[in-house]
Coordinates of C-alpha atoms in Angstrom, one line a residue:
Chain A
X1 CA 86.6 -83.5 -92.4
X2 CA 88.5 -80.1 -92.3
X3 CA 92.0 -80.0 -92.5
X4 CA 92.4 -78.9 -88.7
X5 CA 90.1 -81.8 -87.5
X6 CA 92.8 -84.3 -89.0
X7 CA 95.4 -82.3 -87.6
X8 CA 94.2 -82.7 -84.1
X9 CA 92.9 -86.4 -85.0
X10 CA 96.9 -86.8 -86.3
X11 CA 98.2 -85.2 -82.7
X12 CA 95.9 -87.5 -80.9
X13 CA 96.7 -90.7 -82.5
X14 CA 100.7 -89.6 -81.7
X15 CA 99.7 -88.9 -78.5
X16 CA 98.6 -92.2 -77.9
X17 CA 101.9 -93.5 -79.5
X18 CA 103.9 -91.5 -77.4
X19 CA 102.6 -93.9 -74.6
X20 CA 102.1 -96.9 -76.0
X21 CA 105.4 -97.6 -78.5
X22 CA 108.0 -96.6 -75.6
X23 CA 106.1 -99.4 -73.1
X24 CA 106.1 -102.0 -75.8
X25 CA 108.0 -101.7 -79.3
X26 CA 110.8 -99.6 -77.6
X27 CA 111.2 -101.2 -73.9
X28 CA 114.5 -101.9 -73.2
X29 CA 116.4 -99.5 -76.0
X30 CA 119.6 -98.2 -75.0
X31 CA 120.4 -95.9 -77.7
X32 CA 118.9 -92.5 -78.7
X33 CA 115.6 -94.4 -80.2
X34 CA 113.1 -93.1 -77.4
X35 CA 114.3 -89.6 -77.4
X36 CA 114.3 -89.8 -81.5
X37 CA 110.4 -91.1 -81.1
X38 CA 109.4 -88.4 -78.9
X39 CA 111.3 -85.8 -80.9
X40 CA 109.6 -86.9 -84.2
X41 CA 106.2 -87.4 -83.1
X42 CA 106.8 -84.0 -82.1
X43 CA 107.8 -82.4 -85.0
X44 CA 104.8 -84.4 -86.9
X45 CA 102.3 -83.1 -84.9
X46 CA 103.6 -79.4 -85.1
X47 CA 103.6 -79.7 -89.0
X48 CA 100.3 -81.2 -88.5
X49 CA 99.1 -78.3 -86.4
X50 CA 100.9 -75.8 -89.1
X51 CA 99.3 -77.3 -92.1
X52 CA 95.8 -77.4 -90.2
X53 CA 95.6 -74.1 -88.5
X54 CA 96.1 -72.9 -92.1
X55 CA 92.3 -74.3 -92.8
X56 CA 90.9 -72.1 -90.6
X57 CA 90.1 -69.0 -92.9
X58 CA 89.2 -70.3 -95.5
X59 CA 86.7 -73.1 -93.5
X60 CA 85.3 -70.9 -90.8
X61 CA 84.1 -73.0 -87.9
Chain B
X1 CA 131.5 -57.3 -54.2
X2 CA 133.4 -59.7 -56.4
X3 CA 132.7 -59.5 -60.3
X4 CA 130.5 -62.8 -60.7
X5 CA 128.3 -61.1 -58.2
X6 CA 128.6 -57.6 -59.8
X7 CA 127.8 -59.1 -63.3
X8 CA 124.6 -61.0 -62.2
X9 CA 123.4 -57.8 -60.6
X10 CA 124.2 -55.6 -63.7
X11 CA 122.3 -58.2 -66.2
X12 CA 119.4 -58.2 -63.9
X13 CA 119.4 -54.5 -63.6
X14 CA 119.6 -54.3 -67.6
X15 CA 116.4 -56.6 -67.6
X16 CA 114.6 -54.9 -65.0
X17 CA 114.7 -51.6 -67.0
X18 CA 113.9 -52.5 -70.2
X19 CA 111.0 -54.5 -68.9
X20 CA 109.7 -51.2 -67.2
X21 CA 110.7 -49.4 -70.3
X22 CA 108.6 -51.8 -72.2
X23 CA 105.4 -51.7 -69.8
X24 CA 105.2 -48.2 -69.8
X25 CA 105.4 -48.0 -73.6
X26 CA 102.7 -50.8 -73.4
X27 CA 100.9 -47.7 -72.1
X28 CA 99.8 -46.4 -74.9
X29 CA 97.7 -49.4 -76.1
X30 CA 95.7 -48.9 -73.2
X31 CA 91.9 -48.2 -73.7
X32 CA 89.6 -47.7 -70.8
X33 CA 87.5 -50.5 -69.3
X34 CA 87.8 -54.3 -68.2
X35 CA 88.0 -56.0 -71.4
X36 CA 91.0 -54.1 -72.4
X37 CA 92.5 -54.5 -68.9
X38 CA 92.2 -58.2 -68.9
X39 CA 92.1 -59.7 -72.5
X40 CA 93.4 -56.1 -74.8
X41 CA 89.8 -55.8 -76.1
X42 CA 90.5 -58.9 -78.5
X43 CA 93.0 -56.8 -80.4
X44 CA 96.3 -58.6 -79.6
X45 CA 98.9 -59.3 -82.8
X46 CA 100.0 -62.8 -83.9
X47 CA 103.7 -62.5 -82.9
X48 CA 103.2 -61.5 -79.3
X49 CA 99.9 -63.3 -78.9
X50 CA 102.2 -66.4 -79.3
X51 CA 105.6 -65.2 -77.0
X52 CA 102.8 -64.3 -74.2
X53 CA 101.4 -67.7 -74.7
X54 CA 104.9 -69.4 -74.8
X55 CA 106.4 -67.4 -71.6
X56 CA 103.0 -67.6 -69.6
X57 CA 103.2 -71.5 -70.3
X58 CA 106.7 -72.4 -69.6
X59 CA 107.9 -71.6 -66.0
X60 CA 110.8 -71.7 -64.2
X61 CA 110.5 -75.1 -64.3
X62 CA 111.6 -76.2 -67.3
X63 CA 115.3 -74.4 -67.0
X64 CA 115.5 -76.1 -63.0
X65 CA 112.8 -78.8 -62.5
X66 CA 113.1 -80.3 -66.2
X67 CA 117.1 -79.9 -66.7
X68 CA 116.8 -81.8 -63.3
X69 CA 114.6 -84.6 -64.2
X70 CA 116.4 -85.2 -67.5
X71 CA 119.5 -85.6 -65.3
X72 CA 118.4 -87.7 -62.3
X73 CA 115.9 -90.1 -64.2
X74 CA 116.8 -90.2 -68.3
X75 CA 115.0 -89.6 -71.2
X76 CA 111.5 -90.4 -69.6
X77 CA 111.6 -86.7 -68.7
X78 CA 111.7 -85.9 -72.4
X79 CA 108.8 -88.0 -72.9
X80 CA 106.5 -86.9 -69.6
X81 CA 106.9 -82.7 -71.5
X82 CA 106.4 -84.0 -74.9
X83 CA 103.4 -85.9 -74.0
X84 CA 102.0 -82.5 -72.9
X85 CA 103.4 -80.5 -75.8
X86 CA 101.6 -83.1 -78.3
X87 CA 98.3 -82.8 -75.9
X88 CA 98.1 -79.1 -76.5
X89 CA 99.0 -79.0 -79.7
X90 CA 95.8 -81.5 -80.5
X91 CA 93.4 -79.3 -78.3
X92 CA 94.7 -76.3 -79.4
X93 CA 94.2 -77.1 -83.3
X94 CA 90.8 -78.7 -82.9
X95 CA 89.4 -76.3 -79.8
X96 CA 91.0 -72.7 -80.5
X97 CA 88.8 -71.6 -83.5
X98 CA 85.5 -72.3 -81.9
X99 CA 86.6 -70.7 -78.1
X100 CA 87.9 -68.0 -79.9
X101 CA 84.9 -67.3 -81.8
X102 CA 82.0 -68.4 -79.0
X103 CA 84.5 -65.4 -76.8
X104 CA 83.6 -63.1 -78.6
X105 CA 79.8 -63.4 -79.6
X106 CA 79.6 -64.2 -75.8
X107 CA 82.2 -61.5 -74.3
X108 CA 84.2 -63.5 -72.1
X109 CA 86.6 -62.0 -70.5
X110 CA 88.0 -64.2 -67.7
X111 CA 87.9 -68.2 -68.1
X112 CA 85.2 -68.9 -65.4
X113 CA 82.8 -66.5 -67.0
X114 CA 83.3 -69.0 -69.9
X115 CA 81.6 -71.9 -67.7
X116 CA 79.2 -69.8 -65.7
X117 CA 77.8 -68.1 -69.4
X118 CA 77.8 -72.6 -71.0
X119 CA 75.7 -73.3 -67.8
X120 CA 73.6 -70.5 -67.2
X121 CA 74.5 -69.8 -63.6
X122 CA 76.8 -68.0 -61.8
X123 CA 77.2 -70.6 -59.0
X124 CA 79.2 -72.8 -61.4
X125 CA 81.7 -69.5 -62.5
X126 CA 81.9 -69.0 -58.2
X127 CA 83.3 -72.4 -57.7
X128 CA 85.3 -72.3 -60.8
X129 CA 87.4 -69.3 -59.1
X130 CA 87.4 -71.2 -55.7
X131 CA 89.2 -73.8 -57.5
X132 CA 91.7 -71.5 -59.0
X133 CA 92.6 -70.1 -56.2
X134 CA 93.4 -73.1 -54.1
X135 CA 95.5 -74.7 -57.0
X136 CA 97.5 -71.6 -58.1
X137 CA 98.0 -69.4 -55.2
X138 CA 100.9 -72.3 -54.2
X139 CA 102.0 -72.7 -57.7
X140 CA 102.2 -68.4 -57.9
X141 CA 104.5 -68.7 -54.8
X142 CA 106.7 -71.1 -55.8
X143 CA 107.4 -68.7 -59.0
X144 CA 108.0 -65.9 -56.3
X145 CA 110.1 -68.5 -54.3
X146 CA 112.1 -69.3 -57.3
X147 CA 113.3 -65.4 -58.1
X148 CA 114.5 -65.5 -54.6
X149 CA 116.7 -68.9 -54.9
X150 CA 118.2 -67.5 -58.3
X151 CA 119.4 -64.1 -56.8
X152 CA 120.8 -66.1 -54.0
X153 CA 122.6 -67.8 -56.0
X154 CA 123.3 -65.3 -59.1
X155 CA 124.7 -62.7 -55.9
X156 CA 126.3 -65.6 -53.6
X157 CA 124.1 -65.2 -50.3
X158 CA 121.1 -66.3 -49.0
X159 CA 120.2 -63.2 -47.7
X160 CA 119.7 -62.1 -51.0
X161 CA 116.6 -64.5 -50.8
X162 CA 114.4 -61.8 -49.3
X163 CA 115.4 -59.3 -51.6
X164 CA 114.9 -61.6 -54.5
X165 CA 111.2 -62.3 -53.9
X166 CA 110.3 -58.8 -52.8
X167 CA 111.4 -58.0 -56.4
X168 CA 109.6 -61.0 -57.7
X169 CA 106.5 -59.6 -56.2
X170 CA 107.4 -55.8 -57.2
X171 CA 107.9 -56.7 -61.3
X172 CA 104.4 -58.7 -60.7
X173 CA 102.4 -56.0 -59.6
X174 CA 104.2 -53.6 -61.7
X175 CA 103.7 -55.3 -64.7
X176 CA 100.3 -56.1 -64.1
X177 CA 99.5 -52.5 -62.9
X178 CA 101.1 -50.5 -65.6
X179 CA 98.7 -51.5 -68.6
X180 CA 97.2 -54.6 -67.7
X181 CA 97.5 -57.6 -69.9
X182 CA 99.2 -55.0 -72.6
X183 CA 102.1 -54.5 -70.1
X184 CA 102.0 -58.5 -69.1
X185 CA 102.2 -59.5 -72.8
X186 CA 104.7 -57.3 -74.1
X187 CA 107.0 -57.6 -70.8
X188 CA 106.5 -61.5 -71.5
X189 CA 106.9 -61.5 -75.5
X190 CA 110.4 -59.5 -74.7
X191 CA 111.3 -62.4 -71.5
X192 CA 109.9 -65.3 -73.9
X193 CA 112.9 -64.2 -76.1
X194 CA 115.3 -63.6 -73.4
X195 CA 114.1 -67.2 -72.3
X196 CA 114.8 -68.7 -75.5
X197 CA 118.4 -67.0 -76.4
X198 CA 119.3 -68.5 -72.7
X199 CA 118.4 -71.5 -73.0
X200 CA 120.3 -71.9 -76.5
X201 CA 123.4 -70.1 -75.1
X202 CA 123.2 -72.8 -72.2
X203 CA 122.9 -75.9 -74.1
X204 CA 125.8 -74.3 -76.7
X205 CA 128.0 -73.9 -73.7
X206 CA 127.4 -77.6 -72.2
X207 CA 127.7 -79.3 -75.5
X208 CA 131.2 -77.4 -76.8
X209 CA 132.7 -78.3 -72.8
X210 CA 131.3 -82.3 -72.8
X211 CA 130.2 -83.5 -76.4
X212 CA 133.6 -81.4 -77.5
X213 CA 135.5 -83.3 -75.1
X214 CA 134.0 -86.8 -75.0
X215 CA 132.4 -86.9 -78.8
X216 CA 128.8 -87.7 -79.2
X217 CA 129.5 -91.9 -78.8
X218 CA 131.8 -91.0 -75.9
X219 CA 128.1 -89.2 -74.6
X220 CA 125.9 -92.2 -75.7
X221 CA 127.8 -94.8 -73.8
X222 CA 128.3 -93.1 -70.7
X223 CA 124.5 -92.3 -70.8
X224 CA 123.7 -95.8 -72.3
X225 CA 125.6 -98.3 -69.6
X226 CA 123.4 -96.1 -66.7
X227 CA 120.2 -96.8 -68.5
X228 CA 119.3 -93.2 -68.6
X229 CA 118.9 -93.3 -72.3
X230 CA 115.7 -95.9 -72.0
X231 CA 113.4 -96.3 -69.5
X232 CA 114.8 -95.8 -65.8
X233 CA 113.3 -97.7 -63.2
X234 CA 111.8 -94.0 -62.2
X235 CA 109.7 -94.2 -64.9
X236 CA 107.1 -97.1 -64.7
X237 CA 104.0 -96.2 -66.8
X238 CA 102.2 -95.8 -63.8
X239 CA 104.3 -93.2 -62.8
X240 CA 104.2 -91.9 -66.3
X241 CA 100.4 -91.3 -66.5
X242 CA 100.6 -90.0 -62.8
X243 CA 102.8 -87.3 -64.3
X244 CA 101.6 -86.9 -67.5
X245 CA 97.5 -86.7 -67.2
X246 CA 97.3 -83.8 -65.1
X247 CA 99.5 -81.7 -68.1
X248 CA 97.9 -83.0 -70.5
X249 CA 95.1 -81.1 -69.9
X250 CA 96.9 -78.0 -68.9
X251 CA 95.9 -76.1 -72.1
X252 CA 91.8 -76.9 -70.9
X253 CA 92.6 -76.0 -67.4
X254 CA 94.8 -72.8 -66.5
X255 CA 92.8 -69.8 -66.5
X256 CA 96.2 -67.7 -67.5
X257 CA 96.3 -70.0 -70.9
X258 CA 92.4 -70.6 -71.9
X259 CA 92.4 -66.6 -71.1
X260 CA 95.1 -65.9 -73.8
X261 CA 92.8 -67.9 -76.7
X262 CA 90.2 -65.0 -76.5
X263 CA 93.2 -62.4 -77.0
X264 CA 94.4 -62.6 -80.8
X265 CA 92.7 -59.6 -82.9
X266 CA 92.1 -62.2 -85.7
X267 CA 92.0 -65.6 -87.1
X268 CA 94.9 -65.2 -88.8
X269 CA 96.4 -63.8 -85.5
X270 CA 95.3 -67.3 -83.2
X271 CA 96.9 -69.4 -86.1
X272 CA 100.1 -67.4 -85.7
X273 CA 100.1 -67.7 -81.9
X274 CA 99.3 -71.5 -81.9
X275 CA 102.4 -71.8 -85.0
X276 CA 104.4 -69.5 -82.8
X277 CA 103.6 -71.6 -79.3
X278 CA 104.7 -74.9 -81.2
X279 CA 108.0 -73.6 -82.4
X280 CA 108.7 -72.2 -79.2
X281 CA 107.4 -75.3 -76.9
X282 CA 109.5 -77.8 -79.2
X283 CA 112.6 -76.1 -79.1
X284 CA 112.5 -74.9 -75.5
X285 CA 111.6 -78.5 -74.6
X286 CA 114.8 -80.2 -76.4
X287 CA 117.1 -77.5 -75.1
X288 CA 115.9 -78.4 -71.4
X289 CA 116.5 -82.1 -71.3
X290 CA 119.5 -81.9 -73.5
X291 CA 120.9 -79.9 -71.0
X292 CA 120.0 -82.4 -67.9
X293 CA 121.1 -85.3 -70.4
X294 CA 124.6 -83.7 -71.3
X295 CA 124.9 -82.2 -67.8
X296 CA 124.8 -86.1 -66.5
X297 CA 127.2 -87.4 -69.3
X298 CA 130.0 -84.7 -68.1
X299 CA 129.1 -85.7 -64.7
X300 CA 129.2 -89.0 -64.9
X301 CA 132.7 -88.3 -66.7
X302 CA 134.2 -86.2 -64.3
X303 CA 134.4 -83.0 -66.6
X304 CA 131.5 -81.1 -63.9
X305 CA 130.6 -81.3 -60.9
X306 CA 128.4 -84.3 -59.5
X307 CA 124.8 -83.6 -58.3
X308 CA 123.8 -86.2 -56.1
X309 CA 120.3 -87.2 -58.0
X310 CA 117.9 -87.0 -55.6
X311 CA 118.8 -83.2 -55.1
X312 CA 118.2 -82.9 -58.6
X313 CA 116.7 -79.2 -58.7
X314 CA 120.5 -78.3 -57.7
X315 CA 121.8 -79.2 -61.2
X316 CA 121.3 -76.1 -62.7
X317 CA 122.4 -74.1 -60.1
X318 CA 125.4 -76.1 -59.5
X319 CA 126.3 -76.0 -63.3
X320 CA 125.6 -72.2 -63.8
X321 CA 128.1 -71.5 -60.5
X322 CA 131.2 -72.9 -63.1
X323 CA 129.9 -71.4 -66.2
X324 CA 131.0 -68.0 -67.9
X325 CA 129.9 -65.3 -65.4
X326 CA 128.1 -63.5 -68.4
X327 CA 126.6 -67.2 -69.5
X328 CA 125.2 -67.6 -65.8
X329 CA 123.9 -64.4 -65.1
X330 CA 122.0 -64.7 -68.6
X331 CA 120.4 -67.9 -67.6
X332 CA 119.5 -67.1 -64.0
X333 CA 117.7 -64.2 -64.9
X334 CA 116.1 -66.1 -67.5
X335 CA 115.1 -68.6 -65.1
X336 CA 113.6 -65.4 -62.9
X337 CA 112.2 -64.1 -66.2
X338 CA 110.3 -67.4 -66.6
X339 CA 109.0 -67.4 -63.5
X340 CA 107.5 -63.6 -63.5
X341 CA 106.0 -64.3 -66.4
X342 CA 103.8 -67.4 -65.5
X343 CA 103.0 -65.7 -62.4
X344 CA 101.8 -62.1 -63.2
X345 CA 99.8 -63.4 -65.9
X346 CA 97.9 -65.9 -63.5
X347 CA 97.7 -63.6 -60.9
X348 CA 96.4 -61.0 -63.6
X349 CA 93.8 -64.3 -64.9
X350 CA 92.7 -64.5 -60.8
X351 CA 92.0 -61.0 -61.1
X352 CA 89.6 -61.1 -64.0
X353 CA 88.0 -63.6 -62.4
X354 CA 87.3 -61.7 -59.2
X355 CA 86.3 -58.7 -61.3
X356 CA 84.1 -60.6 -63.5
X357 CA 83.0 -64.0 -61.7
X358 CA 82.9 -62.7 -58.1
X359 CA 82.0 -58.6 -58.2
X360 CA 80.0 -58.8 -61.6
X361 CA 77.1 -57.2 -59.0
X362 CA 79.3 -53.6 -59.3
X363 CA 79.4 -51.4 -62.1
X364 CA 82.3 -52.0 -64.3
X365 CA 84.7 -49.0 -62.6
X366 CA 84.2 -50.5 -58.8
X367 CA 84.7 -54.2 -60.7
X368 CA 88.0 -52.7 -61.7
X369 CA 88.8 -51.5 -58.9
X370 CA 88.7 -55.1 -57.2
X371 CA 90.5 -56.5 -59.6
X372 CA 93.6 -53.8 -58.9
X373 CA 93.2 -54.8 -55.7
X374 CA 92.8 -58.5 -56.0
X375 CA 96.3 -58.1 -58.1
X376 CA 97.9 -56.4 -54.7
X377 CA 96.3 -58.9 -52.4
X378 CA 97.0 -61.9 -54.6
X379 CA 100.8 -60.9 -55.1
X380 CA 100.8 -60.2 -51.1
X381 CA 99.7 -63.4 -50.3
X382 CA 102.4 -65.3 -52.8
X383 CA 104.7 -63.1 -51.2
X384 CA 103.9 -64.3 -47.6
X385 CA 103.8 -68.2 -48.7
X386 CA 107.2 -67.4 -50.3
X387 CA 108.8 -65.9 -47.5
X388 CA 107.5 -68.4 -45.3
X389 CA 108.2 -71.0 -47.3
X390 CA 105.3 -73.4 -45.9
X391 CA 106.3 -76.6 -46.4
X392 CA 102.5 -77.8 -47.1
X393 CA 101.6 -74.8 -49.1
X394 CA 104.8 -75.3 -51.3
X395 CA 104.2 -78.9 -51.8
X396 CA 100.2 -78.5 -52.9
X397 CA 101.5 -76.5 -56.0
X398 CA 103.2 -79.5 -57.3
X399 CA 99.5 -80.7 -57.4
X400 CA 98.3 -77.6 -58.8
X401 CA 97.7 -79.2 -62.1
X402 CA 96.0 -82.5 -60.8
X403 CA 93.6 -80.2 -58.8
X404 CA 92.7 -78.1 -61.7
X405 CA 91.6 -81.5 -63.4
X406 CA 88.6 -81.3 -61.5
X407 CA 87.6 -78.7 -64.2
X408 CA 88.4 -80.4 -66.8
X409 CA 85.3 -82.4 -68.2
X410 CA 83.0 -79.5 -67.5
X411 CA 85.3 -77.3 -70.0
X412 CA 85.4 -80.2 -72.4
X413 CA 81.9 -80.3 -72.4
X414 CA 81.4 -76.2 -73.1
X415 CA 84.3 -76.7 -75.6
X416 CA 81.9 -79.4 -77.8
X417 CA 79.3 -77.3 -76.8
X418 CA 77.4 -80.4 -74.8
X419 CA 74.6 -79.0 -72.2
X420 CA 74.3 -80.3 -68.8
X421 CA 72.6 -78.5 -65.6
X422 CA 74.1 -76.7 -63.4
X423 CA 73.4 -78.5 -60.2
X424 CA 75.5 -81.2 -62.6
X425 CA 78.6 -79.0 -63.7
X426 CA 79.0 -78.1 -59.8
X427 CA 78.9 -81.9 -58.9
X428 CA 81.4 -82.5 -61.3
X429 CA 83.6 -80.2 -60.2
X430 CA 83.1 -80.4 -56.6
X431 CA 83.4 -84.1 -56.8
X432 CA 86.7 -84.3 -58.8
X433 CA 87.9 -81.9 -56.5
X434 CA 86.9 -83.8 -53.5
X435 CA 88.8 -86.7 -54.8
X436 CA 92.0 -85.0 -54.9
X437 CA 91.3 -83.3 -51.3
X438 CA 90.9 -87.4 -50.4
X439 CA 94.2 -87.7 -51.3
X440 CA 95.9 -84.9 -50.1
X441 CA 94.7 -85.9 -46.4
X442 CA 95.6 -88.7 -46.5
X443 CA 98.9 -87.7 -47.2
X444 CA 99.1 -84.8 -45.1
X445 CA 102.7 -85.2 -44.0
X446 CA 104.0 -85.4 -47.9
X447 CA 101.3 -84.2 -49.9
X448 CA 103.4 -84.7 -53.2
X449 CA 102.8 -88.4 -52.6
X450 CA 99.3 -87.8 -53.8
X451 CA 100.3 -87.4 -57.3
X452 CA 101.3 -91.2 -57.2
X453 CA 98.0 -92.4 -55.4
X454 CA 96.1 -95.5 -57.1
X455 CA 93.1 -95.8 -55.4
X456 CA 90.7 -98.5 -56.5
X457 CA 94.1 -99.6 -58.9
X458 CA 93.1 -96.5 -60.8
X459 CA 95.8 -93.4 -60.9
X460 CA 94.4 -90.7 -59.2
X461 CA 94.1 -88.6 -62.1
X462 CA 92.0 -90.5 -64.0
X463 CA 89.7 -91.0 -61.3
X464 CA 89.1 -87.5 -61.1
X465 CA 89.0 -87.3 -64.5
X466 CA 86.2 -90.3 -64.2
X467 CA 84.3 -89.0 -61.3
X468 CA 84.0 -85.7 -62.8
X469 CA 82.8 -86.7 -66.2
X470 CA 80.7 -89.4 -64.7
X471 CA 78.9 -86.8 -63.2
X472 CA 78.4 -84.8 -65.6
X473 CA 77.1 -87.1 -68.3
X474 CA 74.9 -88.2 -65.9
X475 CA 73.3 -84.6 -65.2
X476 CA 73.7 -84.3 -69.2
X477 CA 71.5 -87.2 -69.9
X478 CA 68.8 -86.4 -67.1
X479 CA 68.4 -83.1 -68.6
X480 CA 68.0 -84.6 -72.1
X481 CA 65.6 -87.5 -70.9
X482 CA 62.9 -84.9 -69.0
X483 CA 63.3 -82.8 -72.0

């Protein structure tokens, strides 16, 4: 796989946590936590996006 | 005139000239014929390819509708604009490269003509622009409408509510007019910044008057013991996939956004605009519901004034009526900035479309032509809905995004490059469609409700979303078996 295809696969898969971990893992948290998930999955899938988008000169689609 | 009035008037003035300054200077970029017009003949830098993107994206919303949300229901509000900053940022990585380059071996120039060229017929581009225009004539009004609320407000009358939209609707055409997308991006790379400094300025006001007074555990508890910090009882995940879907796909799905993928001059350029986009989006994001969050806590507190919750779109408003007379004029404008800058470059997107989806029978100078004038009659249309302010109208552009869904699975499928018939692409999209207009009659009196329908215990979204691609597949896989 290119390095942007396992960016976006990254993105998805914290999209799909982005749902999932607030409605289960995190249900019921009273402090910062949910706005800390959010936040960092987030900042992971801009560096994902930054590191991948990096790919596409030198692998040209 | 007293000076919070006279203040607001000279920032706005000060931003109104250097945005005309700045669209007549565009000027000189401009070339002769429609692909320069509407997409700067692929030509457009990294750094402005990415404001134009940022500004065209984020609306007034986020410094009114979001700061609002984040106050009345909690952190979930956080989670609903991340969900479609994370969304983008996936599509955008995976799907940019190969839209970008298919744009121009094909020469698209508008979004539809994207479809109608995947399909081979220009029935399926037609219906495309239909759609368009019923989703995002009310969603281009409400922009208009919301320049008119902030120079009520920033001047301290509602008569100033006239005035503000016929300016709204006077910087749109302008901006459009002057140089085309040239003037559009540059006037929104220079009110993306503006947007940005505001918004920083705003939250570093709110957090020196209530996290400098109460401390950030004084914050935490007074946001903690009202639940706002978790899950509020607004946000069940029903309601968060009702509001999430529809923007998840925004990025797929808004001609004014899929347009500016076919605008960067190079590669290099598209990686700098998508880099650029996810700094901006991130930051703009936080800075929104840290506002609504902190603008709660101090409320809660006593230290501002209370909003009652269920007039949430008031809290900014009522926040920048206390704040520093510079601070407030900065923000409202910003707030009008944002909005200008969504609109003109959808109404300049509609335009294209006209030009190339609707007139593509005329020779490129008379296409022009309709697309000036679609610009004109577009803008005077948001202007009449605006000044109107029909309650139906205003109401269908919170739905604007659910009803572009309809569009969705056919663009997927050009984006993987899948082939399908036409007869199948206009199913899907006139079914989807059809779904949503289901729903909307059926909630005629509050058409907003919609967004929350669950018929067959599925959220309406995804059963547009199903329907469509349903349809689709099946037309795919028809084609493929007679082959």
């Amino acid at each position: 796989m290119k390095a942007y295809e396992v960016a976006a696969l990254v993105s998805l898969v914290l999209l799909i946590l982005a749902y999932v971990v607030p409605y289960t893992l995190l249900r019921g948290s009273k402090g910062w936590e949910l706005y800390t998930l959010w936040t960092l999955l987030s900042i992971i899938a801009l560096v994902a996006s930054w590191v991948g988008v990096r790919s596409w000169r030198r692998e040209p689609s | 005139m007293e000076a919070r009035a006279l203040i607001g008037l000279t920032v706005l003035i000060a931003y109104i000239l250097l945005g005309l300054a700045i669209a007549f200077y565009s000027r000189r970029f401009l070339k002769p014929g429609e692909a320069d017009f509407y997409i700067a003949s692929r030509r457009l830098g990294g750094l402005v390819a990415a404001l134009t993107y940022s500004a065209t994206t984020y609306s007034a919303f986020m410094m009114v509708g979001l700061v609002g949300l984040a106050y009345a229901t909690g952190v979930g509000a956080h989670g609903f604009e991340l969900a479609y900053y994370i969304a983008t940022l996936a599509l955008l990585t995976y799907f940019a490269p190969r839209v970008w380059a298919r744009a121009r071996d094909r020469g698209w120039v508008s979004p539809a003509e994207m479809l109608s060229d995947h399909y081979g017929s220009k029935l399926v581009g037609a219906l495309t622009v239909l759609v368009y225009l019923v989703s995002l004539i009310p969603y281009t009004s409400i922009q208009v409408i919301g320049v008119g609320l902030v120079l009520s407000q920033l001047m301290g009358g509602e008569g100033y509510y006239v005035v503000g939209i016929l300016l709204a609707a006077a910087l749109i055409v302008a901006w459009s007019l002057i140089a085309g997308v040239w003037s559009v991006a540059l006037t929104d790379a220079f009110q993306g910044l503006w947007m940005l400094l505001a918004g920083l300025l705003y939250l570093a006001w709110l957090s020196t008057l209530v996290v400098g007074s109460l401390g950030l555990g004084g914050v935490t508890e007074i946001l903690s013991e009202r639940g706002l910090l978790g899950l509020t009882g607004f946000w069940s995940f029903h309601v968060f996939l009702a509001f999430t879907i529809p923007w998840v796909f925004f990025a797929m799905v808004h001609p004014q956004v899929v347009q500016r993928i076919y605008m960067p001059r190079d590669e290099g350029s598209l990686a700098t605009m998508i880099r650029g986009f996810a700094v901006f989006g991130l930051l703009y994001t936080v800075l929104a519901t840290l506002i609504g969050l902190l603008a709660r806590a101090g409320a809660e507190a006593g230290m501002l004034p209370y909003v009652d919750p269920a007039k949430r779109d008031l809290v900014t408003p009522t926040l920048l009526s206390i704040a520093n007379p510079v601070l407030s004029a900065i923000v409202f404008t910003s707030i009008a900035a944002a909005a200008i800058t969504t609109a003109d470059s959808i109404i300049l997107s509609l335009a294209s479309s006209i030009s190339r989806d609707l007139a593509y029978r005329l020779e490129e100078r008379l296409r022009l032509v309709a697309g000036y004038t679609s610009i004109v009659a577009f803008t005077i249309v948001t202007l009449i809905v605006a000044y109107l302010r029909l309650g139906f109208i205003v109401d269908l552009a919170v739905l604007t995004s659910l009803m572009l869904l309809a569009i969705a699975p056919v663009t997927l499928a050009c984006w993987l490059n899948i082939r399908a018939p036409p007869w199948a692409a206009i199913a899907s999209i006139a079914s989807g469609f059809l779904v949503v207009a289901i729903a909307i009659a059926e909630n005629i009196d509050r058409p907003t409700r919609a967004l929350l329908e669950t018929p067959l215990g599925i959220p309406i979204a995804l059963l547009v979303l199903l329907t469509s691609t349903i349809i689709l597949l099946l037309g795919a896989l028809l084609q493929k078996a007679r082959r």
